[in-house]
mmCIF file of C-alpha atoms in Angstrom:
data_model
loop_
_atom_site.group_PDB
_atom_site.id
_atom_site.type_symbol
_atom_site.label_atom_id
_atom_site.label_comp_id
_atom_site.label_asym_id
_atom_site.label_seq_id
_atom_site.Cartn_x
_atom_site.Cartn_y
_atom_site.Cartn_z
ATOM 1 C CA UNK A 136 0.000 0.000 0.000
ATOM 2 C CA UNK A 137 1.163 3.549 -0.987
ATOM 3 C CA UNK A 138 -1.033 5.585 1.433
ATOM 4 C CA UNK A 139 2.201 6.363 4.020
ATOM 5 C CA UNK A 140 3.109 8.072 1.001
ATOM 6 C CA UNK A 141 0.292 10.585 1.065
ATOM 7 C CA UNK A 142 1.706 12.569 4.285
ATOM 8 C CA UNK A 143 5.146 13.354 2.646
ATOM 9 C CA UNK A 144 3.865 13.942 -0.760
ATOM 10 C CA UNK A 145 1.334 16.488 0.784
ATOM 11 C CA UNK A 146 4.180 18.181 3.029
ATOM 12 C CA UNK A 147 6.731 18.285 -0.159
ATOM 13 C CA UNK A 148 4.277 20.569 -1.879
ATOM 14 C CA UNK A 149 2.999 18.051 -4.338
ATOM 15 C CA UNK A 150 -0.964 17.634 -5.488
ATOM 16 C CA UNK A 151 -2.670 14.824 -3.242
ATOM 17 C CA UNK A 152 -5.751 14.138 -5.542
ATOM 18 C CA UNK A 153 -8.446 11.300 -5.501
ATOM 19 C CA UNK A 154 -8.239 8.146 -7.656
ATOM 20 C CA UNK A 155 -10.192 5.682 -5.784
ATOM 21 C CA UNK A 156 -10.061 3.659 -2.168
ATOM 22 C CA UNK A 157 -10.373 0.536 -3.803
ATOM 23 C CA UNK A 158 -9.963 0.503 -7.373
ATOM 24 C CA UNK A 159 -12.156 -2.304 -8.277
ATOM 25 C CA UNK A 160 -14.145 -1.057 -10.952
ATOM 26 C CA UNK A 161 -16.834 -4.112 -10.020
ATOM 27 C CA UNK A 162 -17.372 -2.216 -6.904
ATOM 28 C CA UNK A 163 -16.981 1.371 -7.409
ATOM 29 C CA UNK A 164 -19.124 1.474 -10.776
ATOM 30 C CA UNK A 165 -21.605 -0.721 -9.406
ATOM 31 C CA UNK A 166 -23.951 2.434 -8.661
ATOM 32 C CA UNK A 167 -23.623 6.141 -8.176
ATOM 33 C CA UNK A 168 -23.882 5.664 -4.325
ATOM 34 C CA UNK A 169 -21.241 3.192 -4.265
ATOM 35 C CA UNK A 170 -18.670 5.565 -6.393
ATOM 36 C CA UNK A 171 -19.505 8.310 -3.767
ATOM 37 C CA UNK A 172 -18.852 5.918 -1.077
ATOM 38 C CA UNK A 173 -15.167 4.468 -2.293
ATOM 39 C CA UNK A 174 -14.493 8.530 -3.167
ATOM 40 C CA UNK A 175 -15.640 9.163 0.570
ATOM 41 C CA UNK A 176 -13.270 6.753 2.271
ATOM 42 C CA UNK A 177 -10.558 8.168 0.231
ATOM 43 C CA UNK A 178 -11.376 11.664 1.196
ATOM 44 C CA UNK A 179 -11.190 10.917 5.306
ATOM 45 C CA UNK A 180 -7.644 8.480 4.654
ATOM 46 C CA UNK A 181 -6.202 11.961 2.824
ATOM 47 C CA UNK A 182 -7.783 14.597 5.695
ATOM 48 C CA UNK A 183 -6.317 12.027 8.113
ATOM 49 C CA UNK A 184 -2.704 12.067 6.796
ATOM 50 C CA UNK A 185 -2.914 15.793 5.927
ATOM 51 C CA UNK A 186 -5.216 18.209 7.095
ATOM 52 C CA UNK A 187 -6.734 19.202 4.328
ATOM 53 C CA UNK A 188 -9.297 16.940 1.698
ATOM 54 C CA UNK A 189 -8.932 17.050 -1.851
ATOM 55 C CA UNK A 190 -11.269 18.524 -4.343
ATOM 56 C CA UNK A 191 -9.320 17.150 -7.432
ATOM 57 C CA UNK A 192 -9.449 13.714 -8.788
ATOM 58 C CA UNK A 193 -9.285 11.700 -11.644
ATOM 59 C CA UNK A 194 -11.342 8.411 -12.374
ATOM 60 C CA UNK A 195 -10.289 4.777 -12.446
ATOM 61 C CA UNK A 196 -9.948 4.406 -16.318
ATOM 62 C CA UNK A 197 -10.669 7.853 -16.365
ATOM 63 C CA UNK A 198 -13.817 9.416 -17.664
ATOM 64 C CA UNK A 199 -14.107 8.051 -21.094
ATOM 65 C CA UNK A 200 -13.882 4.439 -19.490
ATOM 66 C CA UNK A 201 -16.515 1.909 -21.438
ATOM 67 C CA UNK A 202 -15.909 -0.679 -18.863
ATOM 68 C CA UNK A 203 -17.853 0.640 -16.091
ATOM 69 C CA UNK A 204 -20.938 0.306 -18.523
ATOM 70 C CA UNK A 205 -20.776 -3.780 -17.779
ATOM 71 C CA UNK A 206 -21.724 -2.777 -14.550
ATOM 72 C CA UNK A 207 -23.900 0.264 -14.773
ATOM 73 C CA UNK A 208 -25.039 2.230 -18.017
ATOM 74 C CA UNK A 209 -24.679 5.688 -17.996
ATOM 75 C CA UNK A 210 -22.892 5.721 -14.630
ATOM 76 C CA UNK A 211 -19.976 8.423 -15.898
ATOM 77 C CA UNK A 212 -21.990 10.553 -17.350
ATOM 78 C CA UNK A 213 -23.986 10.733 -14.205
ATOM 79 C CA UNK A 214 -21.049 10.755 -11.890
ATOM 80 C CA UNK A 215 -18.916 13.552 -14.239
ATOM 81 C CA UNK A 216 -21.840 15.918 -13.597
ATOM 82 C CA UNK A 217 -22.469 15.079 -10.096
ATOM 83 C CA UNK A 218 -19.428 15.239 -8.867
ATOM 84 C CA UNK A 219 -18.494 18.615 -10.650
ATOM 85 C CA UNK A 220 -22.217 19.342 -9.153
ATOM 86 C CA UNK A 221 -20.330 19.519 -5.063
ATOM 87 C CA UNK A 222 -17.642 20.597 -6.487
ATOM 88 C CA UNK A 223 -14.619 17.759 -7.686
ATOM 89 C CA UNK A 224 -12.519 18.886 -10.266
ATOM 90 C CA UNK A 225 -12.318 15.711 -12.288
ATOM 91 C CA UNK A 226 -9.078 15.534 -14.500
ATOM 92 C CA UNK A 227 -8.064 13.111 -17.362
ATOM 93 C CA UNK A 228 -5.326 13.198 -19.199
ATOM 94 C CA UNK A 229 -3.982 13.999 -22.483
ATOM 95 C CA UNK A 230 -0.948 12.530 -23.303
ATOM 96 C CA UNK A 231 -0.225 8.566 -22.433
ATOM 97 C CA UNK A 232 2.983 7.635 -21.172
ATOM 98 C CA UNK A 233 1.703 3.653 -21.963
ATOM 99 C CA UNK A 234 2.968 2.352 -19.175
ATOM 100 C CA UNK A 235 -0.465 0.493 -18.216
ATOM 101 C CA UNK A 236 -0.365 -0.570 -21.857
ATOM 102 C CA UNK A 237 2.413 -1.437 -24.771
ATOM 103 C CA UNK A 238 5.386 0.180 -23.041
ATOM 104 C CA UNK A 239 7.544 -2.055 -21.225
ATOM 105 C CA UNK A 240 10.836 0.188 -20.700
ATOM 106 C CA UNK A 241 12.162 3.473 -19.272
ATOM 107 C CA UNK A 242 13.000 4.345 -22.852
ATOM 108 C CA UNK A 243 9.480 3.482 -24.256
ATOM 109 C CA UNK A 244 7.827 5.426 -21.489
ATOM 110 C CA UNK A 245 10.163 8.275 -22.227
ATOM 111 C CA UNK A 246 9.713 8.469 -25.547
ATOM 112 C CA UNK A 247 5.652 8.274 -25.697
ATOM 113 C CA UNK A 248 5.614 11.024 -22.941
ATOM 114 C CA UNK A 249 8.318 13.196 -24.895
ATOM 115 C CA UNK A 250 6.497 12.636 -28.315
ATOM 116 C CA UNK A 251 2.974 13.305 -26.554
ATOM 117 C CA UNK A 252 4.288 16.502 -25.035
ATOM 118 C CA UNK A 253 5.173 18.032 -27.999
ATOM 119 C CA UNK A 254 2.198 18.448 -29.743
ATOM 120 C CA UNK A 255 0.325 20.486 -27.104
ATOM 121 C CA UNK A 256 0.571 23.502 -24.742
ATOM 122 C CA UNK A 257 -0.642 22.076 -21.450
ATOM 123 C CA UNK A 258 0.038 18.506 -20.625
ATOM 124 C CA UNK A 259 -1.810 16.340 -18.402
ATOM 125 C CA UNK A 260 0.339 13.046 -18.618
ATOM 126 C CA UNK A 261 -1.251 9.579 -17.134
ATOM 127 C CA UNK A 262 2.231 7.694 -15.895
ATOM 128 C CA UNK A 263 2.271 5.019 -12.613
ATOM 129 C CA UNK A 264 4.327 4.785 -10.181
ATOM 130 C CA UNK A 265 4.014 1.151 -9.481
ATOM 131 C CA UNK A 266 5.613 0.348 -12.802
ATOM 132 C CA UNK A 267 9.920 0.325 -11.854
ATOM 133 C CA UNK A 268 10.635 1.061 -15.332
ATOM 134 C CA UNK A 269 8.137 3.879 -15.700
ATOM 135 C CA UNK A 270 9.454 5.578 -12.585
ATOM 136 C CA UNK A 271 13.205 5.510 -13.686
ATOM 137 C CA UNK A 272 11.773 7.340 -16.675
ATOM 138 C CA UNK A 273 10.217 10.257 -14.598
ATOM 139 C CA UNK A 274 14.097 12.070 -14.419
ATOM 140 C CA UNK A 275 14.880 11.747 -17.990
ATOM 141 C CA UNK A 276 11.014 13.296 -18.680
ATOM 142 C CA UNK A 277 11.858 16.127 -16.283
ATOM 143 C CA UNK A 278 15.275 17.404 -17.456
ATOM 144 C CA UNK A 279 14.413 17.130 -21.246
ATOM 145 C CA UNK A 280 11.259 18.837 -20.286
ATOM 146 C CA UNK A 281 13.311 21.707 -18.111
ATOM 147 C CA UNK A 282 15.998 21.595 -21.471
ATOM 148 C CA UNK A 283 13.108 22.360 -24.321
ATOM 149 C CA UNK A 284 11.293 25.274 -22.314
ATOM 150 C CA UNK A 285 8.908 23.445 -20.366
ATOM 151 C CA UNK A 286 7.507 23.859 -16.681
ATOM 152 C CA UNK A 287 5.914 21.234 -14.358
ATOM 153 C CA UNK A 288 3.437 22.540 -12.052
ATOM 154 C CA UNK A 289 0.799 20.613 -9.736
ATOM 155 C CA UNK A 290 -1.955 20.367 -11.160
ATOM 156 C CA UNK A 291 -4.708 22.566 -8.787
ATOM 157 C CA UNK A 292 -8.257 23.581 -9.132
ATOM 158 C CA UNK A 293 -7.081 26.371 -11.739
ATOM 159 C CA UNK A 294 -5.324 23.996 -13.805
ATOM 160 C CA UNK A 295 -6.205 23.626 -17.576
ATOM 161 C CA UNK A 296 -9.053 20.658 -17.499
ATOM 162 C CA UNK A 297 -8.645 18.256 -19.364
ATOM 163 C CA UNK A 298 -11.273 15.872 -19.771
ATOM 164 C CA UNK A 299 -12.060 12.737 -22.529
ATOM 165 C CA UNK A 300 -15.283 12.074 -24.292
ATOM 166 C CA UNK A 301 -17.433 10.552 -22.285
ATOM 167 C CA UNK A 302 -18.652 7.371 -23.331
ATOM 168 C CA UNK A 303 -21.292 5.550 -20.739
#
């Protein structure tokens, strides 16, 4: 489990934002209550650790997800409204390191991040940190990024959005 990280990232001045308490998409996207309910208990394990709760997140598979419709149609395009309704500032991304997908190296991850990058002006890059290879890429990302004019900021409630098409 990664939640002892949560305190230090918090105190080092990084975003804490919401994914999910569980991250079983049989669970969570079972029904608008139980979504709420998994974002809830995520929401008292950050104030807990920090102080402070988190009005940012992004969803499991992210908004434009299709699998969450095996277990309840039209469930995202209720819960993107709804939870933009109290508030959340839901975020997905817009370039695709692929390390949940093809990429299988620090040089792969690099390279779809760099190559992603480069076509936009704001960034919101989807990259893991329980992938070793992905996170030995996160340096190289940074100090090409700092070398070709770029800035990395935490993404907050004034960030660009950046959100997909929804699609259940």
């Amino acid at each position: 489990s990664y939640i002892h990280m949560i305190e230090r990232t918090a105190q080092e001045g990084h975003t804490v934002a919401i994914h999910s308490y569980s991250h079983r998409y049989k669970d969570i996207y079972v029904s608008d209550d139980a979504f709420l309910a998994d974002i809830e208990a995520m929401q008292k394990v950050i104030f807990d650790l920090t102080g402070q709760q988190s009005m940012l997140m992004r969803f499991p598979g992210g908004s434009s997800n299709t699998v969450s419709s095996a277990y309840n149609r039209g469930i995202m395009t209720r819960l993107t409204k709804k939870l933009q309704e109290i508030g959340y500032h839901y975020f997905d991304w817009n370039v695709d390191s692929f390390d949940a997908g093809g990429a299988r190296t620090a040089e792969e991850v690099f390279h779809n991040v760099v190559s992603g990058i480069g076509q936009l002006k704001d960034s919101v890059v989807l990259q893991h940190d329980i992938k070793p290879y992905s996170v030995d890429a996160v340096e190289r990302i940074i100090v090409w990024g700092l070398c070709n004019g770029y800035t990395f900021k935490p993404l907050s409630y004034d960030s660009p959005g950046c959100h997909h098409i929804v699609h259940n």
